[in-house]
Coordinates of C-alpha atoms in Angstrom, one line a residue:
X1 CA 56.9 81.7 70.3
X2 CA 54.3 82.7 67.5
X3 CA 55.0 86.4 66.3
X4 CA 53.0 89.0 65.5
X5 CA 51.7 89.3 61.3
X6 CA 50.5 92.7 62.0
X7 CA 51.9 94.8 64.7
X8 CA 49.3 97.4 65.3
X9 CA 45.4 96.7 65.2
X10 CA 43.0 98.2 62.3
X11 CA 39.8 98.7 62.0
X12 CA 39.7 95.9 59.7
X13 CA 40.9 93.3 61.5
X14 CA 38.7 90.0 61.6
X15 CA 36.9 88.5 64.2
X16 CA 37.3 85.4 66.2
X17 CA 34.6 83.6 68.4
X18 CA 36.0 81.1 70.6
X19 CA 34.5 79.0 72.9
X20 CA 36.4 77.6 76.3
X21 CA 36.2 75.9 79.3
X22 CA 38.1 76.4 82.8
X23 CA 38.4 75.3 86.2
X24 CA 37.6 78.3 88.2
X25 CA 39.4 77.1 91.1
X26 CA 42.4 78.1 89.6
X27 CA 41.6 81.6 88.8
X28 CA 40.1 84.5 90.5
X29 CA 37.2 84.9 88.0
X30 CA 37.1 85.6 84.7
X31 CA 37.3 89.8 84.5
X32 CA 40.2 90.9 84.6
X33 CA 42.1 91.7 88.0
X34 CA 45.2 93.8 88.9
X35 CA 46.9 91.4 90.0
X36 CA 46.6 89.3 86.9
X37 CA 45.4 86.1 87.9
X38 CA 41.8 86.0 86.1
X39 CA 41.1 83.4 83.2
X40 CA 40.5 86.4 80.9
X41 CA 43.9 87.7 81.7
X42 CA 45.4 84.3 80.9
X43 CA 44.0 84.2 77.7
X44 CA 45.2 87.7 76.9
X45 CA 48.7 86.9 77.6
X46 CA 48.8 84.2 75.2
X47 CA 47.3 86.6 72.8
X48 CA 50.1 89.1 73.6
X49 CA 53.1 86.4 72.8
X50 CA 51.1 85.6 69.4
X51 CA 50.7 88.6 68.1
X52 CA 53.6 91.3 70.0
X53 CA 50.5 93.4 70.9
X54 CA 47.6 93.7 73.2
X55 CA 44.7 91.9 72.0
X56 CA 42.0 92.8 74.4
X57 CA 38.9 90.1 74.4
X58 CA 35.1 90.1 75.3
X59 CA 33.1 87.5 77.0
X60 CA 29.8 86.6 77.1
X61 CA 29.8 87.7 80.8
X62 CA 31.8 87.4 84.1
X63 CA 32.0 84.4 86.5
X64 CA 33.1 84.9 90.2
X65 CA 36.5 83.2 91.3
X66 CA 35.8 79.5 91.5
X67 CA 32.9 79.1 89.2
X68 CA 34.1 76.8 86.5
X69 CA 32.9 77.3 82.8
X70 CA 32.2 74.4 80.1
X71 CA 31.3 76.9 77.3
X72 CA 32.1 80.4 78.3
X73 CA 32.1 82.5 74.6
X74 CA 34.6 85.3 74.4
X75 CA 35.5 87.0 70.8
X76 CA 38.6 89.2 69.9
X77 CA 40.2 91.3 66.7
X78 CA 43.3 90.3 65.0
X79 CA 45.2 89.4 61.8
X80 CA 45.6 85.7 61.0
X81 CA 46.7 84.2 57.8
X82 CA 46.6 80.5 58.6
X83 CA 43.2 79.4 59.4
X84 CA 40.9 79.1 62.4
X85 CA 42.5 75.5 62.9
X86 CA 46.2 76.5 63.4
X87 CA 45.0 79.7 65.3
X88 CA 43.1 77.3 67.8
X89 CA 46.4 74.9 67.9
X90 CA 48.3 78.3 68.5
X91 CA 46.0 79.6 71.2
X92 CA 46.0 76.5 73.1
X93 CA 49.5 75.4 73.0
X94 CA 50.8 77.7 76.3
X95 CA 47.8 78.0 78.0
X96 CA 47.4 77.2 81.9
X97 CA 46.0 73.7 81.9
X98 CA 43.3 75.0 83.6
X99 CA 42.3 76.2 80.5
X100 CA 41.1 74.7 77.4
X101 CA 40.3 76.8 73.9
X102 CA 37.9 74.3 72.6
X103 CA 36.5 75.9 69.4
X104 CA 37.6 78.8 67.2
X105 CA 35.7 80.2 64.0
X106 CA 36.0 83.3 62.1
X107 CA 32.7 85.8 62.6
X108 CA 31.3 88.7 60.8
X109 CA 32.4 91.9 62.8
X110 CA 28.8 93.2 64.1
X111 CA 29.1 89.6 66.5
X112 CA 29.8 90.5 70.3
X113 CA 29.9 88.0 72.6
X114 CA 28.2 89.6 75.3
X115 CA 25.9 91.9 73.2
X116 CA 24.4 89.1 71.0
X117 CA 23.9 86.4 73.7
X118 CA 20.2 85.5 74.1
X119 CA 20.3 83.3 76.9
X120 CA 22.7 81.2 79.1
X121 CA 22.5 78.1 80.8
X122 CA 24.6 77.1 84.2
X123 CA 24.4 73.6 86.1
X124 CA 25.0 73.5 89.9
X125 CA 26.0 70.4 91.4
X126 CA 25.3 68.8 94.1
X127 CA 26.3 66.2 96.7
X128 CA 24.8 64.0 99.1
X129 CA 27.3 63.7 102.0
X130 CA 30.8 64.0 102.1
X131 CA 32.7 63.8 98.3
X132 CA 36.0 62.1 97.5
X133 CA 38.8 64.7 96.9
X134 CA 38.1 64.2 93.1
X135 CA 34.6 65.6 93.2
X136 CA 34.5 67.9 96.0
X137 CA 36.2 70.7 94.2
X138 CA 33.1 70.4 91.9
X139 CA 30.3 70.3 93.9
X140 CA 28.6 71.4 97.1
X141 CA 28.5 68.5 99.7
X142 CA 25.2 68.7 101.8
X143 CA 24.9 66.4 104.5
X144 CA 21.0 66.4 105.3
X145 CA 18.2 64.5 103.4
X146 CA 16.9 66.9 100.3
X147 CA 12.8 66.4 99.7
X148 CA 13.6 66.7 95.8
X149 CA 9.6 66.8 95.3
X150 CA 9.8 70.2 97.6
X151 CA 12.3 71.6 95.5
X152 CA 11.2 71.0 92.2
X153 CA 7.5 72.4 93.3
X154 CA 10.2 75.3 94.7
X155 CA 11.5 75.6 91.4
X156 CA 8.1 75.7 89.3
X157 CA 7.3 78.9 91.6
X158 CA 10.3 80.5 90.2
X159 CA 10.1 79.6 86.3
X160 CA 9.1 82.5 83.9
X161 CA 9.5 86.0 84.0
X162 CA 10.0 87.8 87.1
X163 CA 11.6 90.5 89.0
X164 CA 14.9 88.6 90.5
X165 CA 15.7 91.2 92.8
X166 CA 15.7 89.1 95.7
X167 CA 17.9 86.5 94.4
X168 CA 20.9 88.9 93.7
X169 CA 23.6 90.6 95.5
X170 CA 23.6 93.2 93.6
X171 CA 23.6 96.4 95.6
X172 CA 22.8 98.8 92.7
X173 CA 20.1 101.5 92.5
X174 CA 16.4 100.3 92.3
X175 CA 15.8 101.6 88.9
X176 CA 18.2 99.1 87.7
X177 CA 16.3 96.5 85.5
X178 CA 15.9 93.2 87.2
X179 CA 13.6 91.3 85.6
X180 CA 14.8 88.1 83.7
X181 CA 13.1 85.1 81.6
X182 CA 14.0 82.2 84.1
X183 CA 13.1 79.3 80.9
X184 CA 14.4 76.5 83.0
X185 CA 14.8 75.6 86.7
X186 CA 15.0 72.2 86.6
X187 CA 15.6 69.4 90.2
X188 CA 17.3 66.0 89.0
X189 CA 19.0 63.1 91.1
X190 CA 21.3 60.6 89.7
X191 CA 22.8 58.8 92.6
X192 CA 24.4 61.0 95.1
X193 CA 24.3 64.0 92.9
X194 CA 21.7 66.2 91.9
X195 CA 22.0 69.0 89.5
X196 CA 19.9 71.8 89.1
X197 CA 19.9 73.3 85.8
X198 CA 19.3 77.2 85.5
X199 CA 18.8 78.8 81.7
X200 CA 17.5 82.1 80.9
X201 CA 18.0 85.1 79.1
X202 CA 20.1 86.8 81.3
X203 CA 21.5 86.2 85.3
X204 CA 22.1 88.8 87.7
X205 CA 25.0 88.9 89.3
X206 CA 25.4 86.0 92.1
X207 CA 21.6 84.9 91.1
X208 CA 22.1 81.2 90.0
X209 CA 23.8 80.6 93.4
X210 CA 20.7 82.3 95.1
X211 CA 18.5 80.2 93.1
X212 CA 20.5 77.2 94.3
X213 CA 20.5 78.3 98.4
X214 CA 17.1 78.7 98.4
X215 CA 16.1 75.4 96.7
X216 CA 18.4 73.7 99.1
X217 CA 16.9 75.1 102.1
X218 CA 13.5 74.1 100.5
X219 CA 15.2 70.7 100.3
X220 CA 15.9 70.9 104.2
X221 CA 12.9 71.5 105.5
X222 CA 14.1 75.6 106.2
X223 CA 11.5 76.7 103.8
X224 CA 8.2 76.0 102.0
X225 CA 7.3 76.6 98.4
X226 CA 5.2 79.5 100.2
X227 CA 8.1 80.9 101.5
X228 CA 9.7 81.1 98.0
X229 CA 6.6 82.5 96.4
X230 CA 6.9 85.4 99.1
X231 CA 10.3 86.2 99.4
X232 CA 10.3 86.6 95.3
X233 CA 7.3 89.0 95.6
X234 CA 9.2 91.0 98.4
X235 CA 11.8 91.9 95.6
X236 CA 14.1 92.4 98.4
X237 CA 17.2 90.4 99.4
X238 CA 17.6 88.9 103.0
X239 CA 19.7 86.7 104.9
X240 CA 17.0 83.7 104.1
X241 CA 18.1 83.6 100.8
X242 CA 22.2 82.0 101.1
X243 CA 24.1 81.9 98.4
X244 CA 25.5 78.4 97.7
X245 CA 29.4 77.9 97.3
X246 CA 30.7 79.1 93.7
X247 CA 32.5 75.6 93.2
X248 CA 29.5 73.8 92.2
X249 CA 28.5 76.2 89.5
X250 CA 29.2 75.5 85.6
X251 CA 28.5 77.6 82.6
X252 CA 27.6 75.6 80.2
X253 CA 26.2 77.4 77.1
X254 CA 25.8 80.7 75.4
X255 CA 22.7 80.9 73.2
X256 CA 23.1 83.3 70.2
X257 CA 20.2 84.3 67.5
X258 CA 22.6 86.1 64.7
X259 CA 21.2 89.6 64.2
X260 CA 19.6 89.9 67.2
X261 CA 20.6 91.8 70.5
X262 CA 19.1 90.2 74.2
X263 CA 18.1 93.6 76.2
X264 CA 19.2 91.6 79.2
X265 CA 23.0 91.1 78.2
X266 CA 23.7 94.6 77.8
X267 CA 22.8 95.9 81.1
X268 CA 25.5 97.0 83.5
X269 CA 24.2 94.2 86.2
X270 CA 24.2 91.1 83.9
X271 CA 27.4 90.1 85.3
X272 CA 26.0 86.5 86.0
X273 CA 28.0 85.1 88.6

């Protein structure tokens, strides 16, 4: 076991930015849980082994149980004398196999994984027909034909800066800001796999999965493009908006602009998936 180089934190501790990937099917989401079964809990347990004290990590946002990540970002403060390469190796050494620390680098004390995020990209995977046991945990099998042209037409209605209150599971007060800039919403097919790519300055709770659920309903002929426009304008969540299951969703990338803060990224409701 690696030991701490300092027993107690100090205000002069260096800050480290990390990018990680994880299989969300093995965890109770990103955020720390009483059960200790989250991704954050697993990483903090490894840091506690390394430094001999509690080291808190701060993620770019939360993901729900079952949601995966290819590019989640977090930071923490700690003294480490041996450089980022050895810090990366130490972090990787005894983490659960469902978590991979991809990169580690030193950043300025002003960097914050959440508050400086200027946008995020998610990908959702649909599988046409039944999927094999190696695909099923990472996609949503859909057994009805999907009209991709209609789905892309609906996606065009949703792109842009809108109030997405109708597409979130948020139960907060009406005064909470639910306006987001959905920069990208594309539907692409390759063989039996359909990928829905969503990119925005920030996402509301279960927003991506709600967008996917509506696009699938359009593809199946249950909703029209006109219906989607009306749902968006209503600013009210109803049972018409289904939430896609979590296992098809991947946090792909978090974007940063040095020295800038995103207003959306600082709001309490920007909890992602």
